[in-house]
mmCIF file of C-alpha atoms in Angstrom:
data_model
loop_
_atom_site.group_PDB
_atom_site.id
_atom_site.type_symbol
_atom_site.label_atom_id
_atom_site.label_comp_id
_atom_site.label_asym_id
_atom_site.label_seq_id
_atom_site.Cartn_x
_atom_site.Cartn_y
_atom_site.Cartn_z
ATOM 1 C CA UNK X 1 -121.414 228.373 89.370
ATOM 2 C CA UNK X 2 -122.128 224.797 89.638
ATOM 3 C CA UNK X 3 -123.901 224.728 86.445
ATOM 4 C CA UNK X 4 -120.859 225.024 84.644
ATOM 5 C CA UNK X 5 -119.337 221.953 85.971
ATOM 6 C CA UNK X 6 -117.443 221.218 82.682
ATOM 7 C CA UNK X 7 -115.402 224.346 82.999
ATOM 8 C CA UNK X 8 -114.557 223.603 86.489
ATOM 9 C CA UNK X 9 -113.468 220.042 85.647
ATOM 10 C CA UNK X 10 -111.321 221.801 83.036
ATOM 11 C CA UNK X 11 -109.848 224.191 85.628
ATOM 12 C CA UNK X 12 -108.990 221.405 88.138
ATOM 13 C CA UNK X 13 -107.158 219.177 85.266
ATOM 14 C CA UNK X 14 -105.094 222.516 84.503
ATOM 15 C CA UNK X 15 -104.267 222.967 88.273
ATOM 16 C CA UNK X 16 -103.226 219.248 88.569
ATOM 17 C CA UNK X 17 -100.906 219.994 85.335
ATOM 18 C CA UNK X 18 -102.631 217.522 83.081
ATOM 19 C CA UNK X 19 -100.961 217.527 79.726
ATOM 20 C CA UNK X 20 -102.151 214.899 77.602
ATOM 21 C CA UNK X 21 -106.174 214.308 77.264
ATOM 22 C CA UNK X 22 -107.063 211.054 75.588
ATOM 23 C CA UNK X 23 -110.919 210.276 74.867
ATOM 24 C CA UNK X 24 -113.610 208.530 72.977
ATOM 25 C CA UNK X 25 -116.102 211.152 72.791
ATOM 26 C CA UNK X 26 -119.180 211.216 74.843
ATOM 27 C CA UNK X 27 -122.071 213.878 74.640
ATOM 28 C CA UNK X 28 -121.562 214.419 78.470
ATOM 29 C CA UNK X 29 -117.971 215.123 77.883
ATOM 30 C CA UNK X 30 -118.202 217.435 74.808
ATOM 31 C CA UNK X 31 -117.878 220.916 76.372
ATOM 32 C CA UNK X 32 -114.802 219.443 78.491
ATOM 33 C CA UNK X 33 -113.442 218.216 75.112
ATOM 34 C CA UNK X 34 -113.759 221.491 73.470
ATOM 35 C CA UNK X 35 -112.027 223.258 76.398
ATOM 36 C CA UNK X 36 -109.129 220.912 76.620
ATOM 37 C CA UNK X 37 -108.596 221.022 72.571
ATOM 38 C CA UNK X 38 -108.570 224.882 72.975
ATOM 39 C CA UNK X 39 -105.893 224.831 75.750
ATOM 40 C CA UNK X 40 -102.139 225.128 74.470
ATOM 41 C CA UNK X 41 -100.840 223.438 77.652
ATOM 42 C CA UNK X 42 -102.833 220.062 76.746
ATOM 43 C CA UNK X 43 -102.371 217.605 73.747
ATOM 44 C CA UNK X 44 -105.576 215.886 73.026
ATOM 45 C CA UNK X 45 -105.925 212.700 71.155
ATOM 46 C CA UNK X 46 -108.870 211.059 69.898
ATOM 47 C CA UNK X 47 -108.846 207.244 70.456
ATOM 48 C CA UNK X 48 -110.529 204.475 68.701
ATOM 49 C CA UNK X 49 -111.243 202.553 71.670
ATOM 50 C CA UNK X 50 -110.903 203.483 75.285
ATOM 51 C CA UNK X 51 -108.114 201.030 76.102
ATOM 52 C CA UNK X 52 -105.774 202.726 73.969
ATOM 53 C CA UNK X 53 -106.037 205.736 76.428
ATOM 54 C CA UNK X 54 -105.013 203.494 79.320
ATOM 55 C CA UNK X 55 -101.851 202.427 77.363
ATOM 56 C CA UNK X 56 -101.137 206.027 75.796
ATOM 57 C CA UNK X 57 -101.270 207.638 79.179
ATOM 58 C CA UNK X 58 -99.094 204.887 80.931
ATOM 59 C CA UNK X 59 -96.699 206.198 78.284
ATOM 60 C CA UNK X 60 -97.117 209.695 79.066
ATOM 61 C CA UNK X 61 -96.471 209.130 82.492
ATOM 62 C CA UNK X 62 -93.494 207.007 82.213
ATOM 63 C CA UNK X 63 -92.288 210.057 79.994
ATOM 64 C CA UNK X 64 -93.080 212.643 82.924
ATOM 65 C CA UNK X 65 -96.530 213.954 81.851
ATOM 66 C CA UNK X 66 -99.736 213.537 83.557
ATOM 67 C CA UNK X 67 -102.861 212.713 81.570
ATOM 68 C CA UNK X 68 -106.609 212.240 81.969
ATOM 69 C CA UNK X 69 -108.837 210.037 80.229
ATOM 70 C CA UNK X 70 -112.211 210.809 79.136
ATOM 71 C CA UNK X 71 -115.042 208.151 78.299
ATOM 72 C CA UNK X 72 -118.677 206.935 78.516
ATOM 73 C CA UNK X 73 -119.442 204.202 81.100
ATOM 74 C CA UNK X 74 -119.892 201.900 77.998
ATOM 75 C CA UNK X 75 -116.161 202.271 77.265
ATOM 76 C CA UNK X 76 -115.127 201.129 80.902
ATOM 77 C CA UNK X 77 -115.820 197.527 79.291
ATOM 78 C CA UNK X 78 -113.134 197.939 76.965
ATOM 79 C CA UNK X 79 -110.514 198.899 79.412
ATOM 80 C CA UNK X 80 -110.225 196.050 82.004
ATOM 81 C CA UNK X 81 -107.218 194.067 80.823
ATOM 82 C CA UNK X 82 -105.300 197.296 79.932
ATOM 83 C CA UNK X 83 -105.773 198.598 83.318
ATOM 84 C CA UNK X 84 -103.352 195.836 84.557
ATOM 85 C CA UNK X 85 -100.623 198.107 83.172
ATOM 86 C CA UNK X 86 -101.065 200.667 85.711
ATOM 87 C CA UNK X 87 -102.031 198.167 88.491
ATOM 88 C CA UNK X 88 -98.783 196.157 87.989
ATOM 89 C CA UNK X 89 -96.401 198.985 87.164
ATOM 90 C CA UNK X 90 -97.719 201.168 89.996
ATOM 91 C CA UNK X 91 -98.664 204.124 87.747
ATOM 92 C CA UNK X 92 -101.425 206.626 88.069
ATOM 93 C CA UNK X 93 -104.438 206.988 85.873
ATOM 94 C CA UNK X 94 -107.134 209.475 86.151
ATOM 95 C CA UNK X 95 -110.357 208.898 84.327
ATOM 96 C CA UNK X 96 -113.550 210.880 84.161
ATOM 97 C CA UNK X 97 -116.551 208.604 83.204
ATOM 98 C CA UNK X 98 -119.546 209.878 82.160
ATOM 99 C CA UNK X 99 -122.420 207.701 82.735
ATOM 100 C CA UNK X 100 -125.160 206.008 80.667
ATOM 101 C CA UNK X 101 -127.739 203.378 81.794
ATOM 102 C CA UNK X 102 -128.228 205.554 84.891
ATOM 103 C CA UNK X 103 -130.766 208.024 86.035
ATOM 104 C CA UNK X 104 -133.443 208.507 83.477
ATOM 105 C CA UNK X 105 -132.124 206.306 80.770
ATOM 106 C CA UNK X 106 -134.159 205.852 77.495
ATOM 107 C CA UNK X 107 -131.853 203.045 75.662
ATOM 108 C CA UNK X 108 -132.182 199.494 77.363
ATOM 109 C CA UNK X 109 -129.068 198.616 75.710
ATOM 110 C CA UNK X 110 -127.113 201.000 78.075
ATOM 111 C CA UNK X 111 -128.225 199.482 81.258
ATOM 112 C CA UNK X 112 -125.942 196.082 81.363
ATOM 113 C CA UNK X 113 -122.869 197.938 81.166
ATOM 114 C CA UNK X 114 -123.997 201.058 83.034
ATOM 115 C CA UNK X 115 -125.101 199.331 85.981
ATOM 116 C CA UNK X 116 -121.884 197.237 86.109
ATOM 117 C CA UNK X 117 -119.445 200.107 85.618
ATOM 118 C CA UNK X 118 -118.675 200.760 89.111
ATOM 119 C CA UNK X 119 -118.473 197.114 90.347
ATOM 120 C CA UNK X 120 -116.305 196.138 87.450
ATOM 121 C CA UNK X 121 -113.959 199.030 87.899
ATOM 122 C CA UNK X 122 -113.736 198.045 91.588
ATOM 123 C CA UNK X 123 -113.235 194.434 90.832
ATOM 124 C CA UNK X 124 -110.154 195.485 88.673
ATOM 125 C CA UNK X 125 -108.748 197.443 91.777
ATOM 126 C CA UNK X 126 -109.663 200.941 90.625
ATOM 127 C CA UNK X 127 -110.643 203.536 93.285
ATOM 128 C CA UNK X 128 -114.179 204.797 92.333
ATOM 129 C CA UNK X 129 -115.758 208.059 93.189
ATOM 130 C CA UNK X 130 -119.171 209.095 92.020
ATOM 131 C CA UNK X 131 -120.477 212.597 91.622
ATOM 132 C CA UNK X 132 -124.310 213.023 91.318
ATOM 133 C CA UNK X 133 -124.264 216.711 92.321
ATOM 134 C CA UNK X 134 -122.720 219.207 90.132
ATOM 135 C CA UNK X 135 -121.962 221.482 92.986
ATOM 136 C CA UNK X 136 -119.570 218.787 94.422
ATOM 137 C CA UNK X 137 -117.704 218.317 91.105
ATOM 138 C CA UNK X 138 -114.875 220.365 91.426
ATOM 139 C CA UNK X 139 -114.046 219.224 94.831
ATOM 140 C CA UNK X 140 -114.426 215.469 93.939
ATOM 141 C CA UNK X 141 -112.168 215.892 90.874
ATOM 142 C CA UNK X 142 -109.401 217.891 92.592
ATOM 143 C CA UNK X 143 -109.416 215.112 95.097
ATOM 144 C CA UNK X 144 -109.486 212.343 92.794
ATOM 145 C CA UNK X 145 -107.050 213.637 90.708
ATOM 146 C CA UNK X 146 -104.522 214.380 93.707
ATOM 147 C CA UNK X 147 -105.015 210.858 95.036
ATOM 148 C CA UNK X 148 -104.260 209.329 91.572
ATOM 149 C CA UNK X 149 -101.056 211.348 90.907
ATOM 150 C CA UNK X 150 -99.670 211.646 94.731
ATOM 151 C CA UNK X 151 -100.025 207.829 95.228
ATOM 152 C CA UNK X 152 -99.698 206.459 91.814
ATOM 153 C CA UNK X 153 -103.045 204.752 91.617
ATOM 154 C CA UNK X 154 -105.910 204.092 89.345
ATOM 155 C CA UNK X 155 -108.819 206.634 90.326
ATOM 156 C CA UNK X 156 -112.147 206.942 88.492
ATOM 157 C CA UNK X 157 -114.713 209.579 88.914
ATOM 158 C CA UNK X 158 -118.220 208.619 87.606
ATOM 159 C CA UNK X 159 -120.476 211.380 86.568
ATOM 160 C CA UNK X 160 -123.860 210.622 87.234
ATOM 161 C CA UNK X 161 -126.682 211.156 84.481
ATOM 162 C CA UNK X 162 -128.399 213.302 87.210
ATOM 163 C CA UNK X 163 -125.625 215.562 86.544
ATOM 164 C CA UNK X 164 -124.889 215.040 82.863
ATOM 165 C CA UNK X 165 -128.818 214.962 81.796
ATOM 166 C CA UNK X 166 -130.415 211.779 80.422
ATOM 167 C CA UNK X 167 -129.840 211.750 76.405
ATOM 168 C CA UNK X 168 -132.854 213.040 74.755
ATOM 169 C CA UNK X 169 -133.855 210.624 71.633
ATOM 170 C CA UNK X 170 -136.621 213.057 70.563
ATOM 171 C CA UNK X 171 -134.944 216.054 69.416
ATOM 172 C CA UNK H 1 -88.040 179.954 51.632
ATOM 173 C CA UNK H 2 -87.934 179.847 55.656
ATOM 174 C CA UNK H 3 -84.181 179.140 55.704
ATOM 175 C CA UNK H 4 -83.908 182.645 54.239
ATOM 176 C CA UNK H 5 -85.863 184.286 56.737
ATOM 177 C CA UNK H 6 -84.036 186.861 58.919
ATOM 178 C CA UNK H 7 -83.468 185.922 62.736
ATOM 179 C CA UNK H 8 -85.181 187.961 65.045
ATOM 180 C CA UNK H 9 -82.453 188.482 67.597
ATOM 181 C CA UNK H 10 -80.071 189.488 65.287
ATOM 182 C CA UNK H 11 -82.555 191.679 63.361
ATOM 183 C CA UNK H 12 -83.466 193.543 66.981
ATOM 184 C CA UNK H 13 -79.508 193.922 67.604
ATOM 185 C CA UNK H 14 -79.255 195.663 64.223
ATOM 186 C CA UNK H 15 -82.065 197.897 64.749
ATOM 187 C CA UNK H 16 -80.751 199.158 68.126
ATOM 188 C CA UNK H 17 -77.169 198.817 67.323
ATOM 189 C CA UNK H 18 -76.873 202.824 66.928
ATOM 190 C CA UNK H 19 -79.719 203.750 69.374
ATOM 191 C CA UNK H 20 -77.985 206.320 71.540
ATOM 192 C CA UNK H 21 -80.541 207.583 73.827
ATOM 193 C CA UNK H 22 -83.521 206.106 71.911
ATOM 194 C CA UNK H 23 -86.283 205.244 74.358
ATOM 195 C CA UNK H 24 -87.629 201.814 73.647
ATOM 196 C CA UNK H 25 -90.922 200.235 74.444
ATOM 197 C CA UNK H 26 -91.234 196.582 73.891
ATOM 198 C CA UNK H 27 -94.619 194.711 73.251
ATOM 199 C CA UNK H 28 -94.909 191.489 75.336
ATOM 200 C CA UNK H 29 -93.512 188.176 74.647
ATOM 201 C CA UNK H 30 -90.581 187.539 72.361
ATOM 202 C CA UNK H 31 -90.008 191.280 71.498
ATOM 203 C CA UNK H 32 -89.475 191.952 75.094
ATOM 204 C CA UNK H 33 -86.965 188.987 75.443
ATOM 205 C CA UNK H 34 -85.019 190.134 71.977
ATOM 206 C CA UNK H 35 -84.576 193.713 73.298
ATOM 207 C CA UNK H 36 -83.437 192.431 76.886
ATOM 208 C CA UNK H 37 -81.169 189.917 75.045
ATOM 209 C CA UNK H 38 -79.532 192.425 72.733
ATOM 210 C CA UNK H 39 -79.777 195.919 74.329
ATOM 211 C CA UNK H 40 -80.724 196.115 77.822
ATOM 212 C CA UNK H 41 -80.864 199.629 79.187
ATOM 213 C CA UNK H 42 -82.510 201.594 81.629
ATOM 214 C CA UNK H 43 -84.161 203.595 78.447
ATOM 215 C CA UNK H 44 -86.098 200.139 77.792
ATOM 216 C CA UNK H 45 -89.652 199.930 78.988
ATOM 217 C CA UNK H 46 -90.604 196.189 78.793
ATOM 218 C CA UNK H 47 -94.177 195.537 78.638
ATOM 219 C CA UNK H 48 -95.296 191.961 79.995
ATOM 220 C CA UNK H 49 -98.840 192.382 79.222
ATOM 221 C CA UNK H 50 -101.019 195.418 78.005
ATOM 222 C CA UNK H 51 -101.399 193.351 74.680
ATOM 223 C CA UNK H 52 -102.497 195.716 71.867
ATOM 224 C CA UNK H 53 -101.061 198.706 73.777
ATOM 225 C CA UNK H 54 -97.473 199.035 72.867
ATOM 226 C CA UNK H 55 -97.934 201.395 69.914
ATOM 227 C CA UNK H 56 -100.042 203.933 71.881
ATOM 228 C CA UNK H 57 -97.916 203.550 75.046
ATOM 229 C CA UNK H 58 -95.158 204.806 72.582
ATOM 230 C CA UNK H 59 -97.325 207.437 71.367
ATOM 231 C CA UNK H 60 -97.868 208.946 74.917
ATOM 232 C CA UNK H 61 -94.167 208.783 75.760
ATOM 233 C CA UNK H 62 -93.255 210.209 72.441
ATOM 234 C CA UNK H 63 -95.574 213.381 73.219
ATOM 235 C CA UNK H 64 -94.200 213.801 76.634
ATOM 236 C CA UNK H 65 -90.566 213.436 75.148
ATOM 237 C CA UNK H 66 -90.787 215.507 71.945
ATOM 238 C CA UNK H 67 -86.756 215.783 72.121
ATOM 239 C CA UNK H 68 -86.146 211.921 72.183
ATOM 240 C CA UNK H 69 -86.641 209.283 69.579
ATOM 241 C CA UNK H 70 -89.024 206.659 70.866
ATOM 242 C CA UNK H 71 -88.784 203.253 69.161
ATOM 243 C CA UNK H 72 -91.632 200.612 69.771
ATOM 244 C CA UNK H 73 -90.726 197.124 68.934
ATOM 245 C CA UNK H 74 -93.450 194.493 69.298
ATOM 246 C CA UNK H 75 -94.768 191.400 67.521
ATOM 247 C CA UNK H 76 -97.591 191.003 64.821
ATOM 248 C CA UNK H 77 -99.785 189.484 67.334
ATOM 249 C CA UNK H 78 -99.417 192.264 69.561
ATOM 250 C CA UNK H 79 -99.946 194.764 66.784
ATOM 251 C CA UNK H 80 -103.078 192.853 65.307
ATOM 252 C CA UNK H 81 -104.721 193.261 68.588
ATOM 253 C CA UNK H 82 -104.231 196.992 68.348
ATOM 254 C CA UNK H 83 -104.931 197.842 64.636
ATOM 255 C CA UNK H 84 -107.242 200.761 65.813
ATOM 256 C CA UNK H 85 -104.005 202.174 67.316
ATOM 257 C CA UNK H 86 -102.693 202.570 63.846
ATOM 258 C CA UNK H 87 -105.496 205.160 63.089
ATOM 259 C CA UNK H 88 -104.857 206.963 66.473
ATOM 260 C CA UNK H 89 -101.079 207.016 65.831
ATOM 261 C CA UNK H 90 -101.384 208.067 62.197
ATOM 262 C CA UNK H 91 -103.617 210.979 63.224
ATOM 263 C CA UNK H 92 -101.628 212.287 65.903
ATOM 264 C CA UNK H 93 -98.299 211.295 64.075
ATOM 265 C CA UNK H 94 -95.415 212.479 66.192
ATOM 266 C CA UNK H 95 -92.389 213.013 64.451
ATOM 267 C CA UNK H 96 -90.223 211.219 66.885
ATOM 268 C CA UNK H 97 -92.084 207.740 67.236
ATOM 269 C CA UNK H 98 -90.987 204.856 65.162
ATOM 270 C CA UNK H 99 -92.719 201.307 65.195
ATOM 271 C CA UNK H 100 -90.921 198.157 64.282
ATOM 272 C CA UNK H 101 -93.269 194.724 64.094
ATOM 273 C CA UNK H 102 -91.193 191.784 64.139
ATOM 274 C CA UNK H 103 -93.684 189.298 62.185
ATOM 275 C CA UNK H 104 -93.126 185.882 62.641
ATOM 276 C CA UNK H 105 -96.631 185.171 61.634
ATOM 277 C CA UNK H 106 -97.173 183.289 64.742
ATOM 278 C CA UNK H 107 -98.443 183.328 68.111
ATOM 279 C CA UNK H 108 -95.255 182.055 69.591
ATOM 280 C CA UNK H 109 -96.010 182.293 73.426
ATOM 281 C CA UNK H 110 -98.953 180.254 73.030
ATOM 282 C CA UNK H 111 -98.074 177.412 70.728
ATOM 283 C CA UNK H 112 -97.054 178.794 67.517
ATOM 284 C CA UNK H 113 -100.651 179.124 66.108
ATOM 285 C CA UNK H 114 -100.675 181.114 62.900
ATOM 286 C CA UNK H 115 -101.677 184.912 63.182
ATOM 287 C CA UNK H 116 -103.574 186.618 60.190
ATOM 288 C CA UNK H 117 -100.041 187.745 58.662
ATOM 289 C CA UNK H 118 -99.670 184.146 57.825
ATOM 290 C CA UNK H 119 -102.962 184.290 55.861
ATOM 291 C CA UNK H 120 -102.358 187.436 53.972
ATOM 292 C CA UNK H 121 -102.965 190.371 56.205
ATOM 293 C CA UNK H 122 -100.379 193.021 55.243
ATOM 294 C CA UNK H 123 -99.595 195.127 58.554
ATOM 295 C CA UNK H 124 -97.668 197.720 56.425
ATOM 296 C CA UNK H 125 -100.385 198.143 53.944
ATOM 297 C CA UNK H 126 -102.921 198.767 57.005
ATOM 298 C CA UNK H 127 -100.601 201.437 58.462
ATOM 299 C CA UNK H 128 -100.163 203.108 55.280
ATOM 300 C CA UNK H 129 -103.859 203.096 54.506
ATOM 301 C CA UNK H 130 -104.380 204.520 58.304
ATOM 302 C CA UNK H 131 -101.952 207.517 57.082
ATOM 303 C CA UNK H 132 -98.452 206.490 58.140
ATOM 304 C CA UNK H 133 -96.896 207.265 54.814
ATOM 305 C CA UNK H 134 -93.633 205.881 55.801
ATOM 306 C CA UNK H 135 -94.560 202.222 56.273
ATOM 307 C CA UNK H 136 -92.650 199.674 54.698
ATOM 308 C CA UNK H 137 -92.024 195.635 54.761
ATOM 309 C CA UNK H 138 -88.576 194.228 55.131
ATOM 310 C CA UNK H 139 -87.640 190.864 54.119
ATOM 311 C CA UNK H 140 -84.014 190.644 53.810
ATOM 312 C CA UNK H 141 -80.508 191.842 55.224
ATOM 313 C CA UNK H 142 -80.130 194.229 52.412
ATOM 314 C CA UNK H 143 -83.727 195.843 52.931
ATOM 315 C CA UNK H 144 -83.018 195.760 56.437
ATOM 316 C CA UNK H 145 -79.551 197.824 56.033
ATOM 317 C CA UNK H 146 -81.254 200.392 53.667
ATOM 318 C CA UNK H 147 -84.168 200.783 56.176
ATOM 319 C CA UNK H 148 -81.861 201.314 59.164
ATOM 320 C CA UNK H 149 -79.803 203.978 57.266
ATOM 321 C CA UNK H 150 -82.987 206.377 57.068
ATOM 322 C CA UNK H 151 -84.773 205.541 60.374
ATOM 323 C CA UNK H 152 -82.721 207.192 63.028
ATOM 324 C CA UNK H 153 -83.269 210.392 61.283
ATOM 325 C CA UNK H 154 -86.654 210.170 60.268
ATOM 326 C CA UNK H 155 -88.774 213.222 60.533
ATOM 327 C CA UNK H 156 -92.238 211.421 60.598
ATOM 328 C CA UNK H 157 -93.721 208.495 62.382
ATOM 329 C CA UNK H 158 -92.420 205.452 60.576
ATOM 330 C CA UNK H 159 -93.758 202.105 60.819
ATOM 331 C CA UNK H 160 -91.613 199.110 59.866
ATOM 332 C CA UNK H 161 -92.564 195.222 59.486
ATOM 333 C CA UNK H 162 -89.724 192.898 59.252
ATOM 334 C CA UNK H 163 -90.339 189.235 58.533
ATOM 335 C CA UNK H 164 -88.530 187.055 60.875
ATOM 336 C CA UNK H 165 -88.194 183.435 61.549
ATOM 337 C CA UNK H 166 -90.306 181.744 64.139
ATOM 338 C CA UNK H 167 -87.231 179.448 65.465
ATOM 339 C CA UNK H 168 -86.807 179.771 69.018
ATOM 340 C CA UNK H 169 -84.103 181.738 70.664
ATOM 341 C CA UNK H 170 -82.183 181.152 74.005
ATOM 342 C CA UNK H 171 -84.316 182.667 76.931
ATOM 343 C CA UNK H 172 -83.634 186.034 77.795
ATOM 344 C CA UNK H 173 -85.850 187.403 80.296
ATOM 345 C CA UNK H 174 -85.770 191.116 81.282
ATOM 346 C CA UNK H 175 -86.872 192.311 84.802
ATOM 347 C CA UNK H 176 -90.641 191.601 85.223
ATOM 348 C CA UNK H 177 -91.116 193.640 88.595
ATOM 349 C CA UNK H 178 -93.462 196.553 87.338
ATOM 350 C CA UNK H 179 -92.380 199.297 89.646
ATOM 351 C CA UNK H 180 -88.738 198.507 89.033
ATOM 352 C CA UNK H 181 -89.038 198.802 85.326
ATOM 353 C CA UNK H 182 -90.968 202.116 85.564
ATOM 354 C CA UNK H 183 -88.537 203.436 88.269
ATOM 355 C CA UNK H 184 -85.673 202.793 86.361
ATOM 356 C CA UNK H 185 -86.792 203.948 83.158
ATOM 357 C CA UNK H 186 -88.195 207.308 84.590
ATOM 358 C CA UNK H 187 -85.035 207.932 86.654
ATOM 359 C CA UNK H 188 -82.955 207.383 83.788
ATOM 360 C CA UNK H 189 -85.005 210.000 81.838
ATOM 361 C CA UNK H 190 -86.250 212.280 84.317
ATOM 362 C CA UNK H 191 -83.712 212.201 87.009
ATOM 363 C CA UNK H 192 -84.757 213.558 90.385
ATOM 364 C CA UNK H 193 -87.946 214.676 88.977
ATOM 365 C CA UNK H 194 -89.140 211.042 88.493
ATOM 366 C CA UNK H 195 -89.736 210.893 92.330
ATOM 367 C CA UNK H 196 -91.731 214.127 92.671
#
């Protein structure tokens, strides 16, 4: 059951009435992206950089639709200034961040942003929840999304490499 | 040459003259002031920051409201910061989205420094190359009239660069309280559902 955490996230996004899903792809999000692309009630948009998704989902919410932003931890660094949109206009944003530079990482270049992802988001006023256990994924996503949309806050769930699996460079 | 340039505030007044219930998103700085000074409305979403995000804000809004026209009015500096968003908008291509760039070739808010469009960068060409087929450059009042005749009924994403003078305009500040701007906008658009 908990092994299929991407499907559980997808079901939670559907239950939360998420209608627009924006992403810069990450391997850890590949199954969730496929599920969202196949779901007729969800409009999916591929971004060139993660900050586009911050602004896009601001527009979506202004127009009455909820969204979710999917990205890798490296993308968090691209978002910081744009996050002031949601913070200053008091608008919700729900982001699912798959971690790199974390549990079992191979690539040293991933460490600086991976290790600063949580602190940087929190410094920008984002409410951050971390999930390192697939069995807790559905519960974490459900309550983090509820917090974002019920209270118009920016909420990010960091999905640890312990759940995603470290990238294999020797395929 | 500069004396022949269009004046940004009269350009915006013309662009929004027959706006009807069009939803308008403004890029930070002079674009927001021009729209506030000529066509203030609860259907305007004024950005005071989010530089580089106006076009994609319009994209999300256009997808959420497919039955309404959405017009993004922004400046060349703001658009240059979000060049990648032209690729994102071109691929998604909502039929109800228009983007208008008021191109004074200057970072006006920070001291009138030249932008890349003053040095040969062609924003309409970049938009067209990204895949927004209906992208054009407007330099004269006649060209603006011709463009406006077709823009309101467009059936594809449009991108219009309008070269404007960099001379300053009287101050016309929109509200700058974010929660007020968004609640005013959402209530006008969504009614009671804005507060659910």
